[in-house]
PDB file of C-alpha atoms and ligand atoms in Angstrom:
ATOM      1  CA  MET A   1     -58.695  46.599  71.550  1.00  0.00           C
ATOM      2  CA  SER A   2     -60.849  43.842  69.922  1.00  0.00           C
ATOM      3  CA  GLN A   3     -64.505  43.079  70.733  1.00  0.00           C
ATOM      4  CA  GLY A   4     -65.017  40.523  73.485  1.00  0.00           C
ATOM      5  CA  ARG A   5     -61.906  41.418  75.276  1.00  0.00           C
ATOM      6  CA  ILE A   6     -62.376  44.242  78.114  1.00  0.00           C
ATOM      7  CA  PRO A   7     -59.852  46.723  78.170  1.00  0.00           C
ATOM      8  CA  PHE A   8     -57.949  46.905  81.583  1.00  0.00           C
ATOM      9  CA  VAL A   9     -56.007  49.891  82.957  1.00  0.00           C
ATOM     10  CA  ALA A  10     -53.795  49.246  85.550  1.00  0.00           C
ATOM     11  CA  GLY A  11     -51.631  52.053  87.346  1.00  0.00           C
ATOM     12  CA  ASN A  12     -48.380  50.688  88.547  1.00  0.00           C
ATOM     13  CA  TRP A  13     -46.805  52.716  91.811  1.00  0.00           C
ATOM     14  CA  LYS A  14     -43.784  51.339  91.877  1.00  0.00           C
ATOM     15  CA  MET A  15     -42.080  52.517  95.076  1.00  0.00           C
ATOM     16  CA  HIS A  16     -44.434  55.625  95.830  1.00  0.00           C
ATOM     17  CA  LYS A  17     -47.194  56.801  98.290  1.00  0.00           C
ATOM     18  CA  THR A  18     -47.330  56.295 101.817  1.00  0.00           C
ATOM     19  CA  VAL A  19     -50.806  55.436 102.927  1.00  0.00           C
ATOM     20  CA  ALA A  20     -52.212  58.770 103.520  1.00  0.00           C
ATOM     21  CA  GLU A  21     -50.842  59.552  99.672  1.00  0.00           C
ATOM     22  CA  ALA A  22     -52.761  56.426  98.926  1.00  0.00           C
ATOM     23  CA  GLU A  23     -55.658  57.699 100.425  1.00  0.00           C
ATOM     24  CA  MET A  24     -55.809  61.492  98.913  1.00  0.00           C
ATOM     25  CA  PHE A  25     -54.798  59.968  95.457  1.00  0.00           C
ATOM     26  CA  ILE A  26     -58.016  57.687  95.715  1.00  0.00           C
ATOM     27  CA  SER A  27     -60.359  60.087  96.672  1.00  0.00           C
ATOM     28  CA  GLY A  28     -59.523  62.237  93.418  1.00  0.00           C
ATOM     29  CA  LEU A  29     -59.592  59.272  91.458  1.00  0.00           C
ATOM     30  CA  LEU A  30     -62.746  57.617  92.170  1.00  0.00           C
ATOM     31  CA  PRO A  31     -65.243  60.224  91.374  1.00  0.00           C
ATOM     32  CA  ARG A  32     -63.384  60.632  87.878  1.00  0.00           C
ATOM     33  CA  VAL A  33     -63.973  56.992  87.086  1.00  0.00           C
ATOM     34  CA  SER A  34     -67.195  55.991  88.888  1.00  0.00           C
ATOM     35  CA  SER A  35     -68.712  56.290  84.980  1.00  0.00           C
ATOM     36  CA  ALA A  36     -65.896  54.219  83.582  1.00  0.00           C
ATOM     37  CA  ASP A  37     -68.369  51.057  82.548  1.00  0.00           C
ATOM     38  CA  GLY A  38     -66.467  48.383  79.942  1.00  0.00           C
ATOM     39  CA  VAL A  39     -63.092  49.363  81.456  1.00  0.00           C
ATOM     40  CA  ASP A  40     -61.219  47.593  83.900  1.00  0.00           C
ATOM     41  CA  VAL A  41     -58.993  49.813  86.367  1.00  0.00           C
ATOM     42  CA  ALA A  42     -56.461  48.636  88.506  1.00  0.00           C
ATOM     43  CA  ILE A  43     -53.941  50.392  90.568  1.00  0.00           C
ATOM     44  CA  CYS A  44     -51.032  48.474  91.757  1.00  0.00           C
ATOM     45  CA  VAL A  45     -49.849  49.777  95.287  1.00  0.00           C
ATOM     46  CA  PRO A  46     -47.007  48.710  97.828  1.00  0.00           C
ATOM     47  CA  PHE A  47     -47.706  45.934 100.143  1.00  0.00           C
ATOM     48  CA  THR A  48     -47.905  48.544 103.198  1.00  0.00           C
ATOM     49  CA  ALA A  49     -51.013  50.576 101.185  1.00  0.00           C
ATOM     50  CA  LEU A  50     -52.939  47.121 100.079  1.00  0.00           C
ATOM     51  CA  GLY A  51     -55.110  47.075 102.647  1.00  0.00           C
ATOM     52  CA  ALA A  52     -56.282  50.701 103.234  1.00  0.00           C
ATOM     53  CA  MET A  53     -56.688  50.640  99.494  1.00  0.00           C
ATOM     54  CA  VAL A  54     -58.790  47.546  99.238  1.00  0.00           C
ATOM     55  CA  ASP A  55     -61.284  49.241 101.986  1.00  0.00           C
ATOM     56  CA  SER A  56     -61.401  52.726 100.140  1.00  0.00           C
ATOM     57  CA  THR A  57     -62.137  51.154  96.889  1.00  0.00           C
ATOM     58  CA  ARG A  58     -64.839  48.928  98.020  1.00  0.00           C
ATOM     59  CA  GLY A  59     -67.692  48.913  96.422  1.00  0.00           C
ATOM     60  CA  SER A  60     -66.045  51.243  93.191  1.00  0.00           C
ATOM     61  CA  ARG A  61     -64.959  49.690  89.584  1.00  0.00           C
ATOM     62  CA  ALA A  62     -60.893  50.160  90.994  1.00  0.00           C
ATOM     63  CA  GLN A  63     -59.503  47.010  91.559  1.00  0.00           C
ATOM     64  CA  VAL A  64     -56.285  46.686  93.754  1.00  0.00           C
ATOM     65  CA  PHE A  65     -53.467  44.841  92.974  1.00  0.00           C
ATOM     66  CA  ALA A  66     -49.915  43.928  94.475  1.00  0.00           C
ATOM     67  CA  GLN A  67     -46.376  44.310  93.141  1.00  0.00           C
ATOM     68  CA  ASN A  68     -44.838  40.668  93.401  1.00  0.00           C
ATOM     69  CA  MET A  69     -45.361  37.819  95.397  1.00  0.00           C
ATOM     70  CA  HIS A  70     -43.500  34.848  96.390  1.00  0.00           C
ATOM     71  CA  GLN A  71     -44.481  31.473  94.675  1.00  0.00           C
ATOM     72  CA  ALA A  72     -44.542  29.083  97.767  1.00  0.00           C
ATOM     73  CA  PRO A  73     -47.220  29.258 100.203  1.00  0.00           C
ATOM     74  CA  SER A  74     -45.551  29.780 103.062  1.00  0.00           C
ATOM     75  CA  GLY A  75     -41.520  29.548 104.771  1.00  0.00           C
ATOM     76  CA  ALA A  76     -38.158  30.972 105.720  1.00  0.00           C
ATOM     77  CA  PHE A  77     -38.446  33.476 102.996  1.00  0.00           C
ATOM     78  CA  THR A  78     -37.540  36.913 105.022  1.00  0.00           C
ATOM     79  CA  GLY A  79     -39.264  40.027 103.303  1.00  0.00           C
ATOM     80  CA  GLU A  80     -41.648  37.794 100.839  1.00  0.00           C
ATOM     81  CA  VAL A  81     -45.472  38.044 101.063  1.00  0.00           C
ATOM     82  CA  SER A  82     -47.247  34.881 100.023  1.00  0.00           C
ATOM     83  CA  ALA A  83     -50.711  34.649  97.530  1.00  0.00           C
ATOM     84  CA  ALA A  84     -52.564  33.527 100.699  1.00  0.00           C
ATOM     85  CA  MET A  85     -51.481  36.818 102.305  1.00  0.00           C
ATOM     86  CA  LEU A  86     -52.730  38.737  99.737  1.00  0.00           C
ATOM     87  CA  THR A  87     -55.827  37.213  99.158  1.00  0.00           C
ATOM     88  CA  GLU A  88     -56.854  37.724 102.625  1.00  0.00           C
ATOM     89  CA  LEU A  89     -56.913  41.070 102.405  1.00  0.00           C
ATOM     90  CA  ASP A  90     -59.256  40.949  99.274  1.00  0.00           C
ATOM     91  CA  VAL A  91     -56.359  41.815  96.855  1.00  0.00           C
ATOM     92  CA  HIS A  92     -57.545  41.268  93.157  1.00  0.00           C
ATOM     93  CA  GLY A  93     -54.361  40.467  91.595  1.00  0.00           C
ATOM     94  CA  VAL A  94     -50.453  40.642  91.138  1.00  0.00           C
ATOM     95  CA  VAL A  95     -47.934  42.058  88.642  1.00  0.00           C
ATOM     96  CA  LEU A  96     -45.558  39.408  88.195  1.00  0.00           C
ATOM     97  CA  GLY A  97     -42.120  39.645  86.364  1.00  0.00           C
ATOM     98  CA  HIS A  98     -41.849  43.842  86.289  1.00  0.00           C
ATOM     99  CA  SER A  99     -39.041  44.493  84.329  1.00  0.00           C
ATOM    100  CA  GLU A 100     -37.603  46.047  87.409  1.00  0.00           C
ATOM    101  CA  ARG A 101     -37.817  43.119  89.364  1.00  0.00           C
ATOM    102  CA  ARG A 102     -36.236  41.035  86.574  1.00  0.00           C
ATOM    103  CA  GLU A 103     -33.330  43.563  86.055  1.00  0.00           C
ATOM    104  CA  LEU A 104     -32.689  44.942  89.676  1.00  0.00           C
ATOM    105  CA  PHE A 105     -33.762  42.094  91.658  1.00  0.00           C
ATOM    106  CA  GLY A 106     -33.106  38.811  89.970  1.00  0.00           C
ATOM    107  CA  GLU A 107     -36.241  37.851  89.421  1.00  0.00           C
ATOM    108  CA  SER A 108     -35.905  34.809  87.081  1.00  0.00           C
ATOM    109  CA  ASP A 109     -38.059  32.890  84.173  1.00  0.00           C
ATOM    110  CA  ALA A 110     -37.638  29.698  86.613  1.00  0.00           C
ATOM    111  CA  ALA A 111     -39.556  31.741  89.476  1.00  0.00           C
ATOM    112  CA  LEU A 112     -41.946  33.294  87.484  1.00  0.00           C
ATOM    113  CA  ALA A 113     -42.944  30.131  86.043  1.00  0.00           C
ATOM    114  CA  GLU A 114     -43.837  28.785  89.198  1.00  0.00           C
ATOM    115  CA  LYS A 115     -45.595  32.322  90.667  1.00  0.00           C
ATOM    116  CA  VAL A 116     -48.279  32.369  88.170  1.00  0.00           C
ATOM    117  CA  PRO A 117     -49.932  29.320  88.441  1.00  0.00           C
ATOM    118  CA  ALA A 118     -49.723  29.838  92.190  1.00  0.00           C
ATOM    119  CA  ALA A 119     -51.232  33.650  91.637  1.00  0.00           C
ATOM    120  CA  LEU A 120     -54.077  31.909  89.818  1.00  0.00           C
ATOM    121  CA  GLU A 121     -54.413  28.995  91.958  1.00  0.00           C
ATOM    122  CA  ALA A 122     -54.946  31.590  94.993  1.00  0.00           C
ATOM    123  CA  GLY A 123     -57.571  33.299  93.135  1.00  0.00           C
ATOM    124  CA  LEU A 124     -55.743  36.219  92.155  1.00  0.00           C
ATOM    125  CA  ILE A 125     -55.279  37.676  88.220  1.00  0.00           C
ATOM    126  CA  PRO A 126     -51.476  38.103  87.404  1.00  0.00           C
ATOM    127  CA  ILE A 127     -50.364  40.504  85.298  1.00  0.00           C
ATOM    128  CA  LEU A 128     -47.014  38.840  83.689  1.00  0.00           C
ATOM    129  CA  CYS A 129     -44.440  41.868  82.241  1.00  0.00           C
ATOM    130  CA  VAL A 130     -42.583  40.947  79.234  1.00  0.00           C
ATOM    131  CA  GLY A 131     -40.068  43.224  77.228  1.00  0.00           C
ATOM    132  CA  GLU A 132     -37.113  43.278  75.703  1.00  0.00           C
ATOM    133  CA  THR A 133     -34.109  45.865  76.250  1.00  0.00           C
ATOM    134  CA  GLU A 134     -33.095  48.574  73.674  1.00  0.00           C
ATOM    135  CA  ALA A 135     -29.869  46.675  73.066  1.00  0.00           C
ATOM    136  CA  GLU A 136     -31.781  43.203  72.357  1.00  0.00           C
ATOM    137  CA  ARG A 137     -34.541  45.172  69.975  1.00  0.00           C
ATOM    138  CA  ASP A 138     -31.160  46.752  67.927  1.00  0.00           C
ATOM    139  CA  GLY A 139     -29.684  43.110  67.980  1.00  0.00           C
ATOM    140  CA  GLY A 140     -32.847  41.613  65.986  1.00  0.00           C
ATOM    141  CA  GLU A 141     -33.358  40.190  69.433  1.00  0.00           C
ATOM    142  CA  THR A 142     -37.178  40.857  70.478  1.00  0.00           C
ATOM    143  CA  GLU A 143     -39.034  38.100  69.163  1.00  0.00           C
ATOM    144  CA  ALA A 144     -36.574  35.650  70.833  1.00  0.00           C
ATOM    145  CA  LYS A 145     -36.524  37.258  73.993  1.00  0.00           C
ATOM    146  CA  LEU A 146     -40.812  37.540  74.146  1.00  0.00           C
ATOM    147  CA  ARG A 147     -40.725  34.094  72.962  1.00  0.00           C
ATOM    148  CA  ARG A 148     -38.449  32.305  75.942  1.00  0.00           C
ATOM    149  CA  GLN A 149     -40.241  34.787  78.364  1.00  0.00           C
ATOM    150  CA  VAL A 150     -43.887  34.113  77.467  1.00  0.00           C
ATOM    151  CA  GLU A 151     -42.984  30.287  76.946  1.00  0.00           C
ATOM    152  CA  THR A 152     -41.186  29.623  80.148  1.00  0.00           C
ATOM    153  CA  ASP A 153     -43.449  31.424  82.521  1.00  0.00           C
ATOM    154  CA  LEU A 154     -46.747  30.443  81.426  1.00  0.00           C
ATOM    155  CA  ALA A 155     -45.595  26.562  80.957  1.00  0.00           C
ATOM    156  CA  GLU A 156     -46.904  25.250  84.469  1.00  0.00           C
ATOM    157  CA  VAL A 157     -50.287  27.182  83.569  1.00  0.00           C
ATOM    158  CA  PRO A 158     -53.387  25.040  82.916  1.00  0.00           C
ATOM    159  CA  ARG A 159     -54.352  25.307  79.581  1.00  0.00           C
ATOM    160  CA  GLU A 160     -58.239  25.949  80.752  1.00  0.00           C
ATOM    161  CA  ARG A 161     -56.928  28.706  82.658  1.00  0.00           C
ATOM    162  CA  LEU A 162     -54.681  30.450  80.281  1.00  0.00           C
ATOM    163  CA  ALA A 163     -56.684  33.390  79.255  1.00  0.00           C
ATOM    164  CA  GLU A 164     -57.258  34.810  82.837  1.00  0.00           C
ATOM    165  CA  VAL A 165     -53.759  35.849  82.550  1.00  0.00           C
ATOM    166  CA  VAL A 166     -53.216  39.660  81.643  1.00  0.00           C
ATOM    167  CA  ILE A 167     -49.942  40.029  79.844  1.00  0.00           C
ATOM    168  CA  ALA A 168     -47.851  43.344  79.979  1.00  0.00           C
ATOM    169  CA  TYR A 169     -45.879  43.969  76.938  1.00  0.00           C
ATOM    170  CA  GLU A 170     -43.230  46.485  77.938  1.00  0.00           C
ATOM    171  CA  PRO A 171     -40.478  47.438  76.296  1.00  0.00           C
ATOM    172  CA  ILE A 172     -37.771  48.121  79.087  1.00  0.00           C
ATOM    173  CA  TRP A 173     -36.500  51.182  76.836  1.00  0.00           C
ATOM    174  CA  ALA A 174     -39.653  52.825  76.916  1.00  0.00           C
ATOM    175  CA  ILE A 175     -40.018  52.622  80.694  1.00  0.00           C
ATOM    176  CA  GLY A 176     -39.914  55.648  82.884  1.00  0.00           C
ATOM    177  CA  THR A 177     -37.955  57.736  79.423  1.00  0.00           C
ATOM    178  CA  GLY A 178     -40.876  59.189  77.823  1.00  0.00           C
ATOM    179  CA  LYS A 179     -40.036  57.095  74.920  1.00  0.00           C
ATOM    180  CA  VAL A 180     -42.891  55.611  73.701  1.00  0.00           C
ATOM    181  CA  ALA A 181     -43.109  52.781  71.233  1.00  0.00           C
ATOM    182  CA  THR A 182     -44.381  53.680  68.225  1.00  0.00           C
ATOM    183  CA  PRO A 183     -47.794  52.446  67.491  1.00  0.00           C
ATOM    184  CA  GLU A 184     -46.574  50.288  64.639  1.00  0.00           C
ATOM    185  CA  GLN A 185     -43.771  48.510  67.525  1.00  0.00           C
ATOM    186  CA  ALA A 186     -46.369  48.096  70.308  1.00  0.00           C
ATOM    187  CA  GLN A 187     -49.205  46.253  67.705  1.00  0.00           C
ATOM    188  CA  GLU A 188     -46.113  43.885  66.053  1.00  0.00           C
ATOM    189  CA  ALA A 189     -44.857  42.945  69.700  1.00  0.00           C
ATOM    190  CA  CYS A 190     -48.680  42.574  70.779  1.00  0.00           C
ATOM    191  CA  ALA A 191     -49.728  40.203  68.674  1.00  0.00           C
ATOM    192  CA  PHE A 192     -46.666  38.259  68.487  1.00  0.00           C
ATOM    193  CA  VAL A 193     -47.277  37.936  72.201  1.00  0.00           C
ATOM    194  CA  ARG A 194     -50.816  36.905  71.303  1.00  0.00           C
ATOM    195  CA  SER A 195     -49.559  34.421  68.825  1.00  0.00           C
ATOM    196  CA  LEU A 196     -47.495  32.744  71.283  1.00  0.00           C
ATOM    197  CA  VAL A 197     -50.353  31.998  73.638  1.00  0.00           C
ATOM    198  CA  ALA A 198     -52.365  31.071  70.597  1.00  0.00           C
ATOM    199  CA  GLY A 199     -49.748  28.565  69.812  1.00  0.00           C
ATOM    200  CA  ILE A 200     -50.386  27.184  73.505  1.00  0.00           C
ATOM    201  CA  ASP A 201     -54.270  27.096  72.946  1.00  0.00           C
ATOM    202  CA  ALA A 202     -56.180  28.744  70.269  1.00  0.00           C
ATOM    203  CA  ASP A 203     -58.970  29.942  72.256  1.00  0.00           C
ATOM    204  CA  ALA A 204     -56.523  31.416  74.707  1.00  0.00           C
ATOM    205  CA  GLY A 205     -54.353  33.350  72.342  1.00  0.00           C
ATOM    206  CA  ALA A 206     -58.165  35.202  70.814  1.00  0.00           C
ATOM    207  CA  ALA A 207     -59.013  35.625  74.518  1.00  0.00           C
ATOM    208  CA  ILE A 208     -55.869  36.799  76.694  1.00  0.00           C
ATOM    209  CA  ARG A 209     -55.689  40.273  77.439  1.00  0.00           C
ATOM    210  CA  ILE A 210     -52.282  42.059  76.401  1.00  0.00           C
ATOM    211  CA  GLN A 211     -51.444  45.474  77.620  1.00  0.00           C
ATOM    212  CA  TYR A 212     -49.118  48.033  76.706  1.00  0.00           C
ATOM    213  CA  GLY A 213     -46.454  49.495  79.050  1.00  0.00           C
ATOM    214  CA  GLY A 214     -43.619  52.186  78.935  1.00  0.00           C
ATOM    215  CA  SER A 215     -44.190  56.051  79.094  1.00  0.00           C
ATOM    216  CA  VAL A 216     -48.206  55.526  78.197  1.00  0.00           C
ATOM    217  CA  LYS A 217     -49.347  59.239  79.222  1.00  0.00           C
ATOM    218  CA  PRO A 218     -53.014  60.847  78.496  1.00  0.00           C
ATOM    219  CA  ASP A 219     -51.765  62.171  74.951  1.00  0.00           C
ATOM    220  CA  ASN A 220     -50.750  59.027  73.608  1.00  0.00           C
ATOM    221  CA  ALA A 221     -53.111  56.795  74.934  1.00  0.00           C
ATOM    222  CA  ALA A 222     -56.397  56.364  72.739  1.00  0.00           C
ATOM    223  CA  GLU A 223     -53.620  55.617  69.843  1.00  0.00           C
ATOM    224  CA  LEU A 224     -52.300  52.906  71.424  1.00  0.00           C
ATOM    225  CA  LEU A 225     -55.354  51.721  73.196  1.00  0.00           C
ATOM    226  CA  ALA A 226     -56.817  51.481  69.602  1.00  0.00           C
ATOM    227  CA  LEU A 227     -54.789  49.322  68.415  1.00  0.00           C
ATOM    228  CA  GLU A 228     -55.431  45.774  67.724  1.00  0.00           C
ATOM    229  CA  ASP A 229     -54.091  43.462  70.085  1.00  0.00           C
ATOM    230  CA  VAL A 230     -53.812  45.971  72.646  1.00  0.00           C
ATOM    231  CA  ASP A 231     -56.364  45.748  75.047  1.00  0.00           C
ATOM    232  CA  GLY A 232     -55.170  47.794  77.825  1.00  0.00           C
ATOM    233  CA  ALA A 233     -52.296  49.680  79.201  1.00  0.00           C
ATOM    234  CA  LEU A 234     -49.972  49.317  82.481  1.00  0.00           C
ATOM    235  CA  VAL A 235     -48.793  52.710  83.130  1.00  0.00           C
ATOM    236  CA  GLY A 236     -45.996  54.088  85.465  1.00  0.00           C
ATOM    237  CA  GLY A 237     -45.387  57.688  86.365  1.00  0.00           C
ATOM    238  CA  ALA A 238     -49.010  58.803  84.959  1.00  0.00           C
ATOM    239  CA  SER A 239     -50.892  56.249  86.854  1.00  0.00           C
ATOM    240  CA  LEU A 240     -49.525  58.369  90.100  1.00  0.00           C
ATOM    241  CA  GLU A 241     -52.049  61.779  89.779  1.00  0.00           C
ATOM    242  CA  PRO A 242     -55.516  60.785  89.439  1.00  0.00           C
ATOM    243  CA  ALA A 243     -56.348  63.367  86.650  1.00  0.00           C
ATOM    244  CA  SER A 244     -53.448  61.324  84.346  1.00  0.00           C
ATOM    245  CA  PHE A 245     -54.519  58.213  85.290  1.00  0.00           C
ATOM    246  CA  ALA A 246     -58.125  58.746  84.949  1.00  0.00           C
ATOM    247  CA  ALA A 247     -57.568  60.466  81.345  1.00  0.00           C
ATOM    248  CA  ILE A 248     -56.111  57.361  80.359  1.00  0.00           C
ATOM    249  CA  VAL A 249     -58.696  55.076  81.671  1.00  0.00           C
ATOM    250  CA  GLU A 250     -61.179  57.528  79.700  1.00  0.00           C
ATOM    251  CA  ALA A 251     -59.175  56.787  76.263  1.00  0.00           C
ATOM    252  CA  ALA A 252     -59.735  53.188  76.835  1.00  0.00           C
ATOM    253  CA  ARG A 253     -63.526  53.563  76.497  1.00  0.00           C
ATOM    254  CA  ALA A 254     -63.629  54.918  73.462  1.00  0.00           C
TER     255      ALA A 254
HETATM  256  P1  PGA B   1     -43.968  54.536  82.860  1.00  0.00           P
HETATM  257  O1  PGA B   1     -43.673  52.787  83.910  1.00  0.00           O
HETATM  258  O2  PGA B   1     -45.218  54.502  82.145  1.00  0.00           O
HETATM  259  O3  PGA B   1     -43.511  55.471  84.063  1.00  0.00           O
HETATM  260  O4  PGA B   1     -43.120  54.256  81.411  1.00  0.00           O
HETATM  261  C1  PGA B   1     -44.235  51.807  82.852  1.00  0.00           C
HETATM  262  C2  PGA B   1     -43.719  50.311  84.033  1.00  0.00           C
HETATM  263  O5  PGA B   1     -43.058  50.328  84.375  1.00  0.00           O
HETATM  264  O6  PGA B   1     -45.144  49.479  84.180  1.00  0.00           O
END
């Protein structure tokens, strides 16, 4: 973490929690993070829980993010949700290009190149996820993959708005596996992602926030969050319980 960039810890619930379960979670979380000054905190929740979570977090330090959106303002896209549908609910931001969406649901870099600017235009903070598979890492293709994702997905973002994007570096082999990247691997990849943004705009490279994601837990968070180019975490499994998520938020304050 570097001075000037506000640490950002986001919990990605994926397809977990009904509204009733989400309400239970948030009543446990809010007292635990109420004094987490200097850290931005978000929960990324299923569409069905967005409205309830926005209402339950009003006036608190927790922001509410969606986990996907469509790039078009409206249209014949059954099952999809637009940016305006999210902002109408006072949702703060949206996760875009999570590896599960890329790998399981065919999310493409071409679509993401439209989604990221569409989210910004609507007033949503995009968390753009990038990362390599184990085979790509073993094959020495990590940097090429990250370059392709970052450069394609950010291509249509106006330069003066680049720094508003949050990028989550999530090695796919570390997601949900308990196999966390080493601090060296996380720092190297996040620094590389920052250099790619700096290649588009030097000021944006210095200002953009880069999260690490992939098996972040209370016992490894402090070490990861202390890294120079890691400005926060995108947390899956450990974000489902208030105590473990709050412990990771606390680690970002150090
Ligand atoms: P994990 O998931 O923390 O359970 O590995 C991270 C993510 O998918 O964002």
